[in-house]
XYZ file of C-alpha atoms in Angstrom:
377
model
C 29.137 47.386 130.569
C 28.819 46.566 134.401
C 29.041 49.643 136.505
C 31.177 48.987 139.503
C 29.706 50.320 142.842
C 32.011 52.817 144.489
C 33.154 52.441 148.013
C 32.054 55.441 149.909
C 34.451 56.622 152.568
C 33.292 59.524 155.085
C 36.484 61.216 156.208
C 35.892 63.066 159.504
C 38.644 65.612 160.720
C 38.901 68.275 163.205
C 42.544 69.436 163.320
C 43.589 71.673 160.582
C 47.398 72.296 159.513
C 49.197 68.873 158.734
C 45.752 67.115 158.681
C 44.227 69.295 156.306
C 47.184 69.178 153.869
C 47.176 65.360 154.365
C 43.421 65.224 153.345
C 43.833 67.504 150.352
C 46.705 65.392 149.062
C 44.837 62.296 149.768
C 41.750 63.270 147.788
C 43.693 64.369 144.812
C 45.339 61.046 144.299
C 42.407 58.857 145.446
C 40.961 56.661 142.735
C 37.753 58.322 141.826
C 36.464 55.468 139.832
C 36.430 53.104 142.804
C 36.212 55.337 145.766
C 33.596 58.216 146.506
C 34.881 60.421 149.375
C 32.801 62.600 151.579
C 34.485 65.125 154.055
C 33.300 66.297 157.386
C 35.682 68.920 158.819
C 35.873 71.709 161.274
C 35.025 75.267 160.357
C 38.828 76.180 160.646
C 39.502 74.196 157.433
C 39.760 76.067 154.141
C 36.893 73.745 153.072
C 36.250 75.604 149.734
C 39.531 73.990 148.150
C 38.024 70.369 148.730
C 34.911 71.150 146.925
C 36.419 69.954 143.486
C 38.023 66.681 145.036
C 35.163 65.286 147.139
C 31.483 64.355 146.358
C 30.446 66.722 149.456
C 31.674 68.635 152.232
C 29.852 69.213 155.696
C 31.261 72.004 158.091
C 30.964 71.039 161.821
C 32.031 73.584 164.430
C 34.422 71.860 166.659
C 36.708 72.733 169.381
C 40.089 71.225 170.511
C 39.189 71.333 174.132
C 37.008 68.651 175.770
C 33.280 69.821 176.431
C 30.715 67.415 177.254
C 27.787 69.359 176.095
C 29.371 70.517 172.838
C 31.088 67.212 172.155
C 27.579 65.411 172.686
C 26.142 67.653 170.327
C 28.846 66.997 167.802
C 28.295 63.254 168.219
C 24.581 63.507 167.507
C 25.440 65.609 164.507
C 28.098 63.232 163.064
C 25.596 60.284 163.482
C 23.102 62.022 161.506
C 25.454 62.489 158.753
C 26.625 58.978 158.821
C 23.013 57.764 158.496
C 22.462 60.367 155.732
C 25.355 59.126 153.467
C 25.375 55.398 154.342
C 28.994 55.053 153.747
C 30.851 51.899 153.746
C 33.777 53.213 155.736
C 34.169 55.891 158.340
C 37.739 57.325 158.317
C 38.481 59.461 161.503
C 41.440 61.910 161.433
C 43.344 63.132 164.650
C 42.341 62.378 168.351
C 39.293 64.687 168.901
C 37.560 63.550 165.453
C 38.608 60.021 166.327
C 36.723 59.984 169.831
C 33.670 61.821 168.359
C 33.539 59.877 165.258
C 33.842 56.452 166.783
C 31.332 57.129 169.650
C 28.932 58.337 166.895
C 29.265 55.110 165.047
C 28.382 52.969 168.030
C 25.547 50.570 167.039
C 25.679 51.456 163.390
C 28.314 48.701 162.805
C 30.053 50.754 160.117
C 33.680 49.862 159.390
C 35.875 52.298 161.036
C 39.559 53.317 160.387
C 41.226 55.789 162.795
C 44.573 57.833 162.035
C 45.675 59.768 165.246
C 48.217 61.802 163.206
C 50.259 61.981 166.523
C 48.949 60.235 169.539
C 47.435 62.549 172.302
C 49.356 60.835 174.855
C 52.681 61.879 173.424
C 51.723 65.534 173.852
C 53.349 67.669 176.443
C 50.600 67.381 179.009
C 50.590 66.241 182.771
C 51.011 62.693 183.705
C 47.519 62.587 184.753
C 46.117 63.688 181.124
C 48.476 61.162 179.595
C 47.022 58.266 181.509
C 43.551 59.530 180.655
C 44.200 59.805 176.967
C 45.786 56.297 176.848
C 42.544 54.923 178.687
C 40.333 56.652 176.235
C 42.346 55.322 173.306
C 42.346 51.869 174.622
C 38.430 51.852 175.074
C 37.632 53.500 171.735
C 39.996 50.970 170.043
C 37.422 48.405 170.754
C 35.140 50.210 168.217
C 37.902 50.536 165.611
C 38.677 48.039 162.775
C 42.219 49.458 161.800
C 44.517 52.071 163.275
C 46.955 53.762 160.757
C 50.083 54.769 162.149
C 51.645 57.447 159.881
C 55.307 56.323 161.078
C 57.118 53.522 162.528
C 57.489 55.676 165.850
C 53.806 55.879 165.969
C 53.319 52.062 165.860
C 56.156 51.636 168.448
C 54.540 53.931 170.684
C 50.982 52.375 170.351
C 52.646 48.755 170.958
C 54.309 50.097 174.098
C 51.208 51.543 175.543
C 49.316 48.465 174.549
C 46.513 50.588 172.829
C 44.888 47.736 170.971
C 45.648 44.014 169.823
C 48.602 44.140 167.343
C 46.555 43.072 164.449
C 44.568 46.310 164.464
C 47.797 48.363 163.812
C 49.377 49.214 160.397
C 52.080 51.676 159.276
C 51.301 53.808 156.187
C 54.044 56.407 156.201
C 52.944 60.001 155.166
C 53.247 61.301 151.788
C 53.622 64.487 149.864
C 52.656 65.540 146.395
C 55.939 65.514 144.768
C 54.884 66.676 141.335
C 53.149 69.640 142.660
C 55.649 70.885 145.012
C 58.548 70.448 142.580
C 56.460 72.279 139.705
C 55.260 75.040 141.928
C 56.235 78.413 140.472
C 54.142 81.067 142.250
C 55.959 84.304 142.933
C 56.059 85.597 146.521
C 57.069 88.974 147.716
C 59.912 88.666 150.264
C 60.955 91.132 152.634
C 64.674 90.412 152.977
C 67.828 91.148 150.833
C 69.244 88.757 148.492
C 72.249 88.032 150.673
C 70.220 87.150 153.574
C 70.639 83.638 155.461
C 67.029 82.604 155.622
C 65.870 80.234 158.522
C 62.355 79.149 158.502
C 59.720 77.004 160.413
C 56.399 75.844 158.986
C 53.403 75.095 160.955
C 50.970 76.353 163.641
C 52.298 78.965 166.047
C 51.377 76.858 168.966
C 52.941 74.844 171.781
C 53.466 71.819 170.102
C 55.700 73.321 167.435
C 57.721 75.315 169.999
C 57.868 78.700 168.289
C 59.230 80.233 171.452
C 62.343 77.986 171.180
C 62.448 79.241 167.601
C 62.375 82.955 168.453
C 64.936 82.497 171.192
C 67.506 80.587 169.115
C 66.896 83.363 166.453
C 67.965 86.079 169.046
C 71.264 84.042 169.477
C 71.712 83.529 165.875
C 71.156 86.979 164.745
C 73.935 88.252 167.124
C 76.355 85.984 165.243
C 75.009 86.306 161.841
C 73.628 89.812 161.294
C 72.239 89.143 157.651
C 70.057 86.135 159.180
C 66.285 86.438 158.591
C 63.766 84.301 160.343
C 60.279 83.140 158.814
C 57.466 81.566 160.474
C 55.196 79.995 157.739
C 51.954 79.541 159.444
C 49.758 81.179 162.323
C 48.367 80.277 165.617
C 47.436 81.376 169.274
C 51.050 82.251 170.171
C 51.751 84.709 167.429
C 51.229 87.789 169.659
C 53.785 86.308 172.188
C 56.218 85.702 169.473
C 55.778 89.230 168.097
C 56.222 90.901 171.518
C 59.407 88.889 172.166
C 60.930 89.799 168.710
C 60.068 93.598 169.599
C 61.742 93.468 173.027
C 64.931 91.996 171.460
C 65.105 93.905 168.282
C 64.233 91.183 166.010
C 61.069 92.684 164.308
C 62.923 93.755 161.258
C 64.479 90.407 160.610
C 61.303 88.297 161.366
C 58.514 87.432 158.926
C 55.440 85.808 159.863
C 53.337 84.830 156.819
C 50.067 83.744 158.333
C 48.300 80.776 156.657
C 49.365 80.602 153.023
C 48.029 78.394 150.259
C 51.357 77.252 148.927
C 53.857 76.832 151.697
C 56.276 75.246 149.474
C 57.091 78.434 147.651
C 58.152 80.118 151.031
C 60.191 76.847 151.891
C 61.980 77.315 148.567
C 63.272 80.978 149.758
C 64.986 79.368 152.933
C 68.404 78.217 153.572
C 67.474 76.053 156.555
C 64.256 74.212 157.562
C 63.388 73.984 161.254
C 60.853 71.790 163.095
C 61.405 71.914 166.819
C 58.181 70.113 167.941
C 57.772 68.921 171.422
C 55.925 65.898 170.004
C 55.189 64.835 166.466
C 53.252 61.880 164.753
C 55.458 62.329 161.505
C 56.168 65.997 160.681
C 54.919 66.140 157.039
C 56.988 69.402 156.818
C 60.267 67.474 157.081
C 59.547 65.585 153.933
C 58.558 69.009 152.182
C 61.831 70.478 153.174
C 63.764 67.476 151.811
C 61.986 67.972 148.563
C 63.314 71.570 148.387
C 66.852 70.316 149.267
C 66.985 71.923 152.622
C 69.242 70.960 155.601
C 67.024 70.355 158.519
C 67.242 71.118 162.186
C 64.719 69.323 164.314
C 64.175 67.892 167.683
C 64.975 64.309 168.490
C 61.313 63.320 169.502
C 58.777 60.679 168.551
C 58.814 60.119 164.730
C 61.280 62.899 163.826
C 64.525 60.737 164.151
C 62.877 58.194 161.786
C 62.716 60.980 159.025
C 65.689 62.982 159.918
C 68.984 61.064 159.718
C 71.415 62.892 162.109
C 74.357 64.411 160.151
C 72.918 63.284 156.876
C 70.026 65.146 155.962
C 69.710 67.185 159.098
C 70.860 67.946 162.709
C 68.917 66.662 165.694
C 68.895 68.608 168.895
C 67.126 67.864 172.232
C 63.639 69.207 172.763
C 63.448 72.835 174.129
C 67.173 73.417 173.742
C 67.334 76.789 172.099
C 70.930 76.926 172.473
C 71.608 73.839 170.696
C 69.240 74.971 167.851
C 71.225 78.187 167.453
C 74.676 76.241 167.696
C 73.425 73.826 164.733
C 72.161 76.561 162.443
C 75.202 78.851 163.033
C 77.442 75.752 162.159
C 75.386 75.264 158.846
C 75.951 78.937 158.027
C 79.753 78.402 158.054
C 79.573 75.052 156.273
C 78.104 75.628 152.723
C 79.465 72.061 151.586
C 77.564 70.425 154.598
C 74.292 72.376 153.755
C 74.526 71.176 150.065
C 75.288 67.549 151.052
C 72.480 67.259 153.548
C 70.053 68.862 151.012
C 70.859 66.445 148.177
C 70.730 63.406 150.544
C 67.264 64.596 151.771
C 65.977 65.010 148.308
C 66.942 61.390 147.293
C 65.394 60.001 150.469
C 61.987 61.810 149.805
C 61.651 60.628 146.256
C 62.237 57.080 147.319
C 59.966 57.003 150.462
C 57.503 59.686 150.882
C 55.219 59.710 147.518
C 51.781 60.620 148.021
C 50.327 58.270 145.356
C 52.038 55.335 147.366
C 50.327 56.613 150.647
C 46.811 56.705 148.946
C 47.236 53.434 147.184
C 48.263 51.593 150.391
C 45.241 53.283 152.412
C 42.792 52.396 149.577
C 44.148 48.776 149.531
C 43.632 48.690 153.299
C 39.885 49.802 152.766
C 39.203 47.171 150.042
C 40.598 44.439 152.296
C 38.602 45.560 155.232
C 35.443 45.328 153.135
C 36.538 42.262 151.300
C 37.014 40.236 154.656
C 33.744 41.317 155.905
C 31.972 40.080 152.864
C 33.517 36.573 153.097
């Protein structure tokens, strides 16, 4: 019997949260008979959980902020790791890892795939920084074979900014592990009564996800719906600020912050409404998870979100930073049980059809095979 040589892929990632969940799902569904995955990740990852899914994990301390000295050290370390493993493909995830990885690969002539998981120039930053990020992406695209856009919005944004030649761009929509999430049965200890109306957001407690808008909307909602309870499933640098606001406005008893949890889907199943108030968003993986839990969604009308949330079908779209509109939408859903149920059912149908993790991985591995096949011809 002839043994097939596996295609080795080094995945390099810096940003945890959604990217970490993406990679966990990717590795689970990867065809291990044909592909050998190696992970380089930041020390903020829960890297232990990847040990059984990949052939090796290398931890690399990485900072989100730009630092010439630290980033140069990281570039040299990644370059050494690439030489050590001699992979067929380098797959960089998120903008920081994308920059470091592609620079490290210069001169090595290794096929390179880049997935920004949300363009850096769409973040809420100054116009000068946006211009800088666009220049960086354009320059580094010259050292990239394919750029994966995780949504149509990402693709359109790249075309509008002329990041690269159109042939380098492709769309592979994010996916979630439908089976694992539907069959999850872990018990959690909730801190609210059975008759509570539970509103939750999942994600980093950081400026991108707008937890400040969430808690301000909660202040309005609680005055109208005394039995409302608010849950933030995640953690981050703004946690102290959110807890301080809650204390100042007598919301502490109706606010739960879980911190990072291993199985966020179990917390989502306790919600009545799922919220994503991002100021920018490459896809919003949690939206598909909300839909799988049959939750109506309240989300901002930015970037990729309106491609996932159909207004008044599986959720309600509001303008960015408009906490009053967020509160109004959630209060409206509280008083309209029929609408909540219909939105939940519509979303559930959509997620089953469009956002399968196995489809996402198969499409990506097909792209990898095509890249290598074309190179060999």
